[in-house]
Amino acid sequence: MLTFHSTVILVMESVPELTDNKSFSKACELIEIYVNIYFTVQAVVLISVYPSKKLYFSSVTNWIDLISILPFYCKLIAKEYLNAVMCTLFFVHDTCCLLSHFE
C-alpha cells in the first residue's frame, strides 16, 4: 500500500499546478523521506534476518528493492556535496575579497 501511495505522489508531483504550491511540495518531500526511510529499514531488517546473505542477494526482487531506494540517497549525497562545495567557494571568494583590501 505504501508503494501505491508513493507512486500516486510521484505522479502528482509531475502536475505543474500542484508543484507551484510550496506546501504541497514540502508535503511531497516529507512523504518521500518517510517512504525511503521505511524501505531502508525494511531492507536492513531483511538483510540482517535472512538465513544467508548470498541467498538474499541472489533474489531479483531484493535487488529491485535496494535499487529503488538508491536514487534518494544519491540525491541526498549530491545535495550535501554541492552545499559543501558552495560553502567552500563562498569562503574562498570572501577570503580573496578580504585579502584584496590589504593590498
Short mmCIF file of N, CA and C in Angstrom, two decimals:
data_model
loop_
_atom_site.label_atom_id
_atom_site.label_comp_id
_atom_site.label_asym_id
_atom_site.label_seq_id
_atom_site.Cartn_x
_atom_site.Cartn_y
_atom_site.Cartn_z
N MET A 1 0.81 -1.19 0.00
CA MET A 1 0.00 0.00 0.00
C MET A 1 0.86 1.26 0.00
N LEU A 2 1.98 1.20 0.71
CA LEU A 2 2.88 2.35 0.75
C LEU A 2 3.48 2.62 -0.63
N THR A 3 3.76 1.57 -1.36
CA THR A 3 4.28 1.72 -2.72
C THR A 3 3.26 2.41 -3.61
N PHE A 4 2.01 2.06 -3.46
CA PHE A 4 0.94 2.69 -4.24
C PHE A 4 0.86 4.18 -3.93
N HIS A 5 0.86 4.53 -2.65
CA HIS A 5 0.79 5.94 -2.26
C HIS A 5 2.00 6.72 -2.76
N SER A 6 3.16 6.10 -2.69
CA SER A 6 4.37 6.74 -3.17
C SER A 6 4.29 7.00 -4.67
N THR A 7 3.74 6.06 -5.41
CA THR A 7 3.57 6.21 -6.86
C THR A 7 2.58 7.33 -7.18
N VAL A 8 1.49 7.39 -6.44
CA VAL A 8 0.49 8.45 -6.66
C VAL A 8 1.12 9.82 -6.40
N ILE A 9 1.88 9.94 -5.34
CA ILE A 9 2.56 11.20 -5.03
C ILE A 9 3.53 11.57 -6.15
N LEU A 10 4.26 10.58 -6.65
CA LEU A 10 5.21 10.83 -7.73
C LEU A 10 4.50 11.37 -8.96
N VAL A 11 3.36 10.79 -9.30
CA VAL A 11 2.58 11.25 -10.45
C VAL A 11 2.05 12.66 -10.19
N MET A 12 1.57 12.90 -8.98
CA MET A 12 1.03 14.22 -8.65
C MET A 12 2.11 15.30 -8.70
N GLU A 13 3.35 14.94 -8.38
CA GLU A 13 4.45 15.90 -8.44
C GLU A 13 4.75 16.35 -9.86
N SER A 14 4.29 15.61 -10.85
CA SER A 14 4.55 15.98 -12.24
C SER A 14 3.50 16.96 -12.78
N VAL A 15 2.49 17.27 -11.99
CA VAL A 15 1.45 18.23 -12.40
C VAL A 15 1.93 19.64 -12.03
N PRO A 16 2.15 20.50 -13.03
CA PRO A 16 2.70 21.84 -12.75
C PRO A 16 1.86 22.68 -11.79
N GLU A 17 0.55 22.56 -11.87
CA GLU A 17 -0.32 23.35 -10.99
C GLU A 17 -0.10 22.99 -9.52
N LEU A 18 0.22 21.74 -9.26
CA LEU A 18 0.43 21.30 -7.88
C LEU A 18 1.83 21.64 -7.37
N THR A 19 2.81 21.55 -8.26
CA THR A 19 4.19 21.78 -7.83
C THR A 19 4.47 23.26 -7.56
N ASP A 20 3.62 24.14 -8.06
CA ASP A 20 3.78 25.56 -7.77
C ASP A 20 3.42 25.88 -6.32
N ASN A 21 2.65 25.00 -5.70
CA ASN A 21 2.23 25.19 -4.32
C ASN A 21 3.35 24.73 -3.38
N LYS A 22 3.91 25.68 -2.61
CA LYS A 22 5.04 25.36 -1.72
C LYS A 22 4.68 24.32 -0.66
N SER A 23 3.48 24.42 -0.08
CA SER A 23 3.11 23.47 0.97
C SER A 23 2.95 22.06 0.39
N PHE A 24 2.43 21.96 -0.84
CA PHE A 24 2.32 20.64 -1.48
C PHE A 24 3.71 20.06 -1.74
N SER A 25 4.63 20.89 -2.23
CA SER A 25 5.99 20.42 -2.50
C SER A 25 6.68 19.95 -1.22
N LYS A 26 6.48 20.70 -0.13
CA LYS A 26 7.08 20.32 1.15
C LYS A 26 6.47 19.00 1.65
N ALA A 27 5.16 18.85 1.50
CA ALA A 27 4.49 17.61 1.92
C ALA A 27 5.02 16.42 1.11
N CYS A 28 5.20 16.62 -0.19
CA CYS A 28 5.74 15.55 -1.04
C CYS A 28 7.15 15.17 -0.62
N GLU A 29 7.94 16.18 -0.28
CA GLU A 29 9.31 15.92 0.15
C GLU A 29 9.33 15.12 1.46
N LEU A 30 8.45 15.47 2.39
CA LEU A 30 8.38 14.75 3.66
C LEU A 30 7.90 13.31 3.46
N ILE A 31 6.93 13.13 2.57
CA ILE A 31 6.44 11.79 2.27
C ILE A 31 7.54 10.95 1.63
N GLU A 32 8.31 11.56 0.72
CA GLU A 32 9.41 10.86 0.08
C GLU A 32 10.45 10.42 1.11
N ILE A 33 10.76 11.29 2.06
CA ILE A 33 11.71 10.94 3.12
C ILE A 33 11.17 9.78 3.95
N TYR A 34 9.91 9.87 4.35
CA TYR A 34 9.30 8.81 5.16
C TYR A 34 9.32 7.46 4.43
N VAL A 35 8.91 7.47 3.17
CA VAL A 35 8.83 6.23 2.39
C VAL A 35 10.22 5.62 2.24
N ASN A 36 11.23 6.44 1.94
CA ASN A 36 12.58 5.91 1.76
C ASN A 36 13.18 5.41 3.06
N ILE A 37 12.90 6.07 4.16
CA ILE A 37 13.37 5.57 5.45
C ILE A 37 12.70 4.23 5.77
N TYR A 38 11.40 4.15 5.50
CA TYR A 38 10.67 2.90 5.74
C TYR A 38 11.28 1.75 4.94
N PHE A 39 11.50 1.98 3.63
CA PHE A 39 12.04 0.91 2.79
C PHE A 39 13.50 0.59 3.14
N THR A 40 14.24 1.58 3.61
CA THR A 40 15.62 1.33 4.04
C THR A 40 15.63 0.45 5.29
N VAL A 41 14.79 0.78 6.26
CA VAL A 41 14.69 -0.03 7.47
C VAL A 41 14.25 -1.45 7.12
N GLN A 42 13.29 -1.55 6.23
CA GLN A 42 12.82 -2.87 5.81
C GLN A 42 13.96 -3.67 5.16
N ALA A 43 14.74 -3.03 4.31
CA ALA A 43 15.84 -3.74 3.65
C ALA A 43 16.91 -4.16 4.66
N VAL A 44 17.24 -3.28 5.59
CA VAL A 44 18.25 -3.60 6.60
C VAL A 44 17.79 -4.76 7.47
N VAL A 45 16.52 -4.74 7.87
CA VAL A 45 15.98 -5.82 8.70
C VAL A 45 15.99 -7.13 7.91
N LEU A 46 15.56 -7.08 6.66
CA LEU A 46 15.55 -8.30 5.84
C LEU A 46 16.96 -8.86 5.67
N ILE A 47 17.91 -8.00 5.39
CA ILE A 47 19.29 -8.47 5.21
C ILE A 47 19.81 -9.10 6.49
N SER A 48 19.47 -8.47 7.62
CA SER A 48 20.01 -8.98 8.88
C SER A 48 19.37 -10.28 9.35
N VAL A 49 18.12 -10.54 8.97
CA VAL A 49 17.46 -11.78 9.43
C VAL A 49 17.43 -12.88 8.38
N TYR A 50 17.85 -12.56 7.16
CA TYR A 50 17.85 -13.57 6.10
C TYR A 50 18.82 -14.69 6.48
N PRO A 51 18.48 -15.93 6.20
CA PRO A 51 19.36 -17.04 6.59
C PRO A 51 20.75 -16.97 5.94
N SER A 52 20.79 -16.44 4.73
CA SER A 52 22.07 -16.38 4.02
C SER A 52 22.12 -15.08 3.22
N LYS A 53 23.21 -14.35 3.36
CA LYS A 53 23.37 -13.10 2.58
C LYS A 53 23.44 -13.42 1.09
N LYS A 54 24.07 -14.51 0.77
CA LYS A 54 24.17 -14.92 -0.63
C LYS A 54 22.78 -15.19 -1.20
N LEU A 55 21.95 -15.84 -0.42
CA LEU A 55 20.58 -16.13 -0.84
C LEU A 55 19.79 -14.83 -1.01
N TYR A 56 19.98 -13.89 -0.09
CA TYR A 56 19.28 -12.61 -0.18
C TYR A 56 19.65 -11.88 -1.46
N PHE A 57 20.95 -11.79 -1.73
CA PHE A 57 21.40 -11.03 -2.90
C PHE A 57 21.24 -11.79 -4.21
N SER A 58 20.84 -13.04 -4.15
CA SER A 58 20.58 -13.78 -5.39
C SER A 58 19.14 -13.58 -5.87
N SER A 59 18.33 -12.91 -5.07
CA SER A 59 16.94 -12.67 -5.44
C SER A 59 16.81 -11.36 -6.22
N VAL A 60 16.18 -11.41 -7.37
CA VAL A 60 15.98 -10.23 -8.21
C VAL A 60 15.10 -9.20 -7.50
N THR A 61 14.07 -9.65 -6.82
CA THR A 61 13.17 -8.70 -6.14
C THR A 61 13.90 -7.93 -5.02
N ASN A 62 14.83 -8.58 -4.36
CA ASN A 62 15.60 -7.87 -3.34
C ASN A 62 16.50 -6.81 -3.96
N TRP A 63 17.07 -7.11 -5.12
CA TRP A 63 17.88 -6.12 -5.83
C TRP A 63 17.01 -4.95 -6.27
N ILE A 64 15.81 -5.23 -6.73
CA ILE A 64 14.89 -4.15 -7.13
C ILE A 64 14.58 -3.27 -5.93
N ASP A 65 14.36 -3.87 -4.78
CA ASP A 65 14.10 -3.10 -3.56
C ASP A 65 15.29 -2.19 -3.23
N LEU A 66 16.48 -2.71 -3.32
CA LEU A 66 17.67 -1.93 -3.00
C LEU A 66 17.91 -0.82 -4.02
N ILE A 67 17.73 -1.15 -5.28
CA ILE A 67 17.94 -0.16 -6.34
C ILE A 67 16.89 0.95 -6.28
N SER A 68 15.69 0.62 -5.81
CA SER A 68 14.62 1.62 -5.76
C SER A 68 14.88 2.70 -4.70
N ILE A 69 15.65 2.40 -3.67
CA ILE A 69 15.95 3.41 -2.66
C ILE A 69 17.26 4.14 -2.95
N LEU A 70 18.02 3.64 -3.88
CA LEU A 70 19.32 4.24 -4.20
C LEU A 70 19.23 5.69 -4.69
N PRO A 71 18.30 6.06 -5.58
CA PRO A 71 18.25 7.46 -6.04
C PRO A 71 18.04 8.47 -4.92
N PHE A 72 17.27 8.10 -3.91
CA PHE A 72 17.04 9.01 -2.79
C PHE A 72 18.36 9.34 -2.09
N TYR A 73 19.18 8.33 -1.84
CA TYR A 73 20.44 8.55 -1.15
C TYR A 73 21.47 9.23 -2.06
N CYS A 74 21.43 8.94 -3.35
CA CYS A 74 22.31 9.63 -4.29
C CYS A 74 21.98 11.13 -4.32
N LYS A 75 20.70 11.44 -4.35
CA LYS A 75 20.27 12.83 -4.35
C LYS A 75 20.66 13.52 -3.05
N LEU A 76 20.52 12.82 -1.95
CA LEU A 76 20.88 13.36 -0.64
C LEU A 76 22.38 13.65 -0.55
N ILE A 77 23.18 12.71 -1.03
CA ILE A 77 24.64 12.88 -1.01
C ILE A 77 25.05 14.01 -1.94
N ALA A 78 24.46 14.05 -3.13
CA ALA A 78 24.80 15.10 -4.09
C ALA A 78 24.43 16.47 -3.54
N LYS A 79 23.29 16.57 -2.88
CA LYS A 79 22.84 17.84 -2.30
C LYS A 79 23.82 18.30 -1.22
N GLU A 80 24.24 17.39 -0.34
CA GLU A 80 25.19 17.73 0.71
C GLU A 80 26.55 18.10 0.10
N TYR A 81 26.95 17.37 -0.93
CA TYR A 81 28.23 17.65 -1.58
C TYR A 81 28.21 19.03 -2.22
N LEU A 82 27.12 19.34 -2.93
CA LEU A 82 27.01 20.65 -3.57
C LEU A 82 26.98 21.77 -2.53
N ASN A 83 26.30 21.55 -1.41
CA ASN A 83 26.29 22.55 -0.34
C ASN A 83 27.70 22.79 0.18
N ALA A 84 28.46 21.72 0.37
CA ALA A 84 29.83 21.85 0.86
C ALA A 84 30.71 22.59 -0.15
N VAL A 85 30.53 22.27 -1.42
CA VAL A 85 31.31 22.94 -2.47
C VAL A 85 30.96 24.43 -2.51
N MET A 86 29.67 24.74 -2.42
CA MET A 86 29.26 26.14 -2.46
C MET A 86 29.79 26.90 -1.24
N CYS A 87 29.74 26.29 -0.07
CA CYS A 87 30.29 26.93 1.13
C CYS A 87 31.79 27.19 0.97
N THR A 88 32.50 26.25 0.40
CA THR A 88 33.94 26.40 0.16
C THR A 88 34.20 27.52 -0.83
N LEU A 89 33.42 27.57 -1.90
CA LEU A 89 33.60 28.63 -2.90
C LEU A 89 33.32 30.00 -2.31
N PHE A 90 32.26 30.10 -1.52
CA PHE A 90 31.97 31.38 -0.87
C PHE A 90 33.08 31.78 0.08
N PHE A 91 33.62 30.82 0.81
CA PHE A 91 34.71 31.10 1.74
C PHE A 91 35.94 31.60 0.99
N VAL A 92 36.28 30.93 -0.11
CA VAL A 92 37.44 31.34 -0.92
C VAL A 92 37.20 32.74 -1.48
N HIS A 93 36.01 32.97 -1.99
CA HIS A 93 35.67 34.28 -2.56
C HIS A 93 35.77 35.37 -1.50
N ASP A 94 35.17 35.13 -0.34
CA ASP A 94 35.20 36.12 0.74
C ASP A 94 36.63 36.36 1.22
N THR A 95 37.44 35.32 1.29
CA THR A 95 38.82 35.45 1.71
C THR A 95 39.61 36.28 0.70
N CYS A 96 39.38 36.02 -0.58
CA CYS A 96 40.07 36.78 -1.62
C CYS A 96 39.66 38.26 -1.57
N CYS A 97 38.39 38.50 -1.36
CA CYS A 97 37.92 39.89 -1.24
C CYS A 97 38.55 40.58 -0.05
N LEU A 98 38.61 39.88 1.06
CA LEU A 98 39.20 40.43 2.26
C LEU A 98 40.68 40.73 2.07
N LEU A 99 41.39 39.78 1.45
CA LEU A 99 42.83 39.97 1.21
C LEU A 99 43.09 41.11 0.22
N SER A 100 42.19 41.32 -0.72
CA SER A 100 42.40 42.39 -1.70
C SER A 100 42.31 43.76 -1.04
N HIS A 101 41.65 43.88 0.07
CA HIS A 101 41.55 45.16 0.77
C HIS A 101 42.87 45.51 1.47
N PHE A 102 43.74 44.53 1.69
CA PHE A 102 45.01 44.78 2.36
C PHE A 102 46.13 45.13 1.40
N GLU A 103 45.88 45.08 0.13
CA GLU A 103 46.93 45.38 -0.84
C GLU A 103 47.13 46.86 -1.01
#
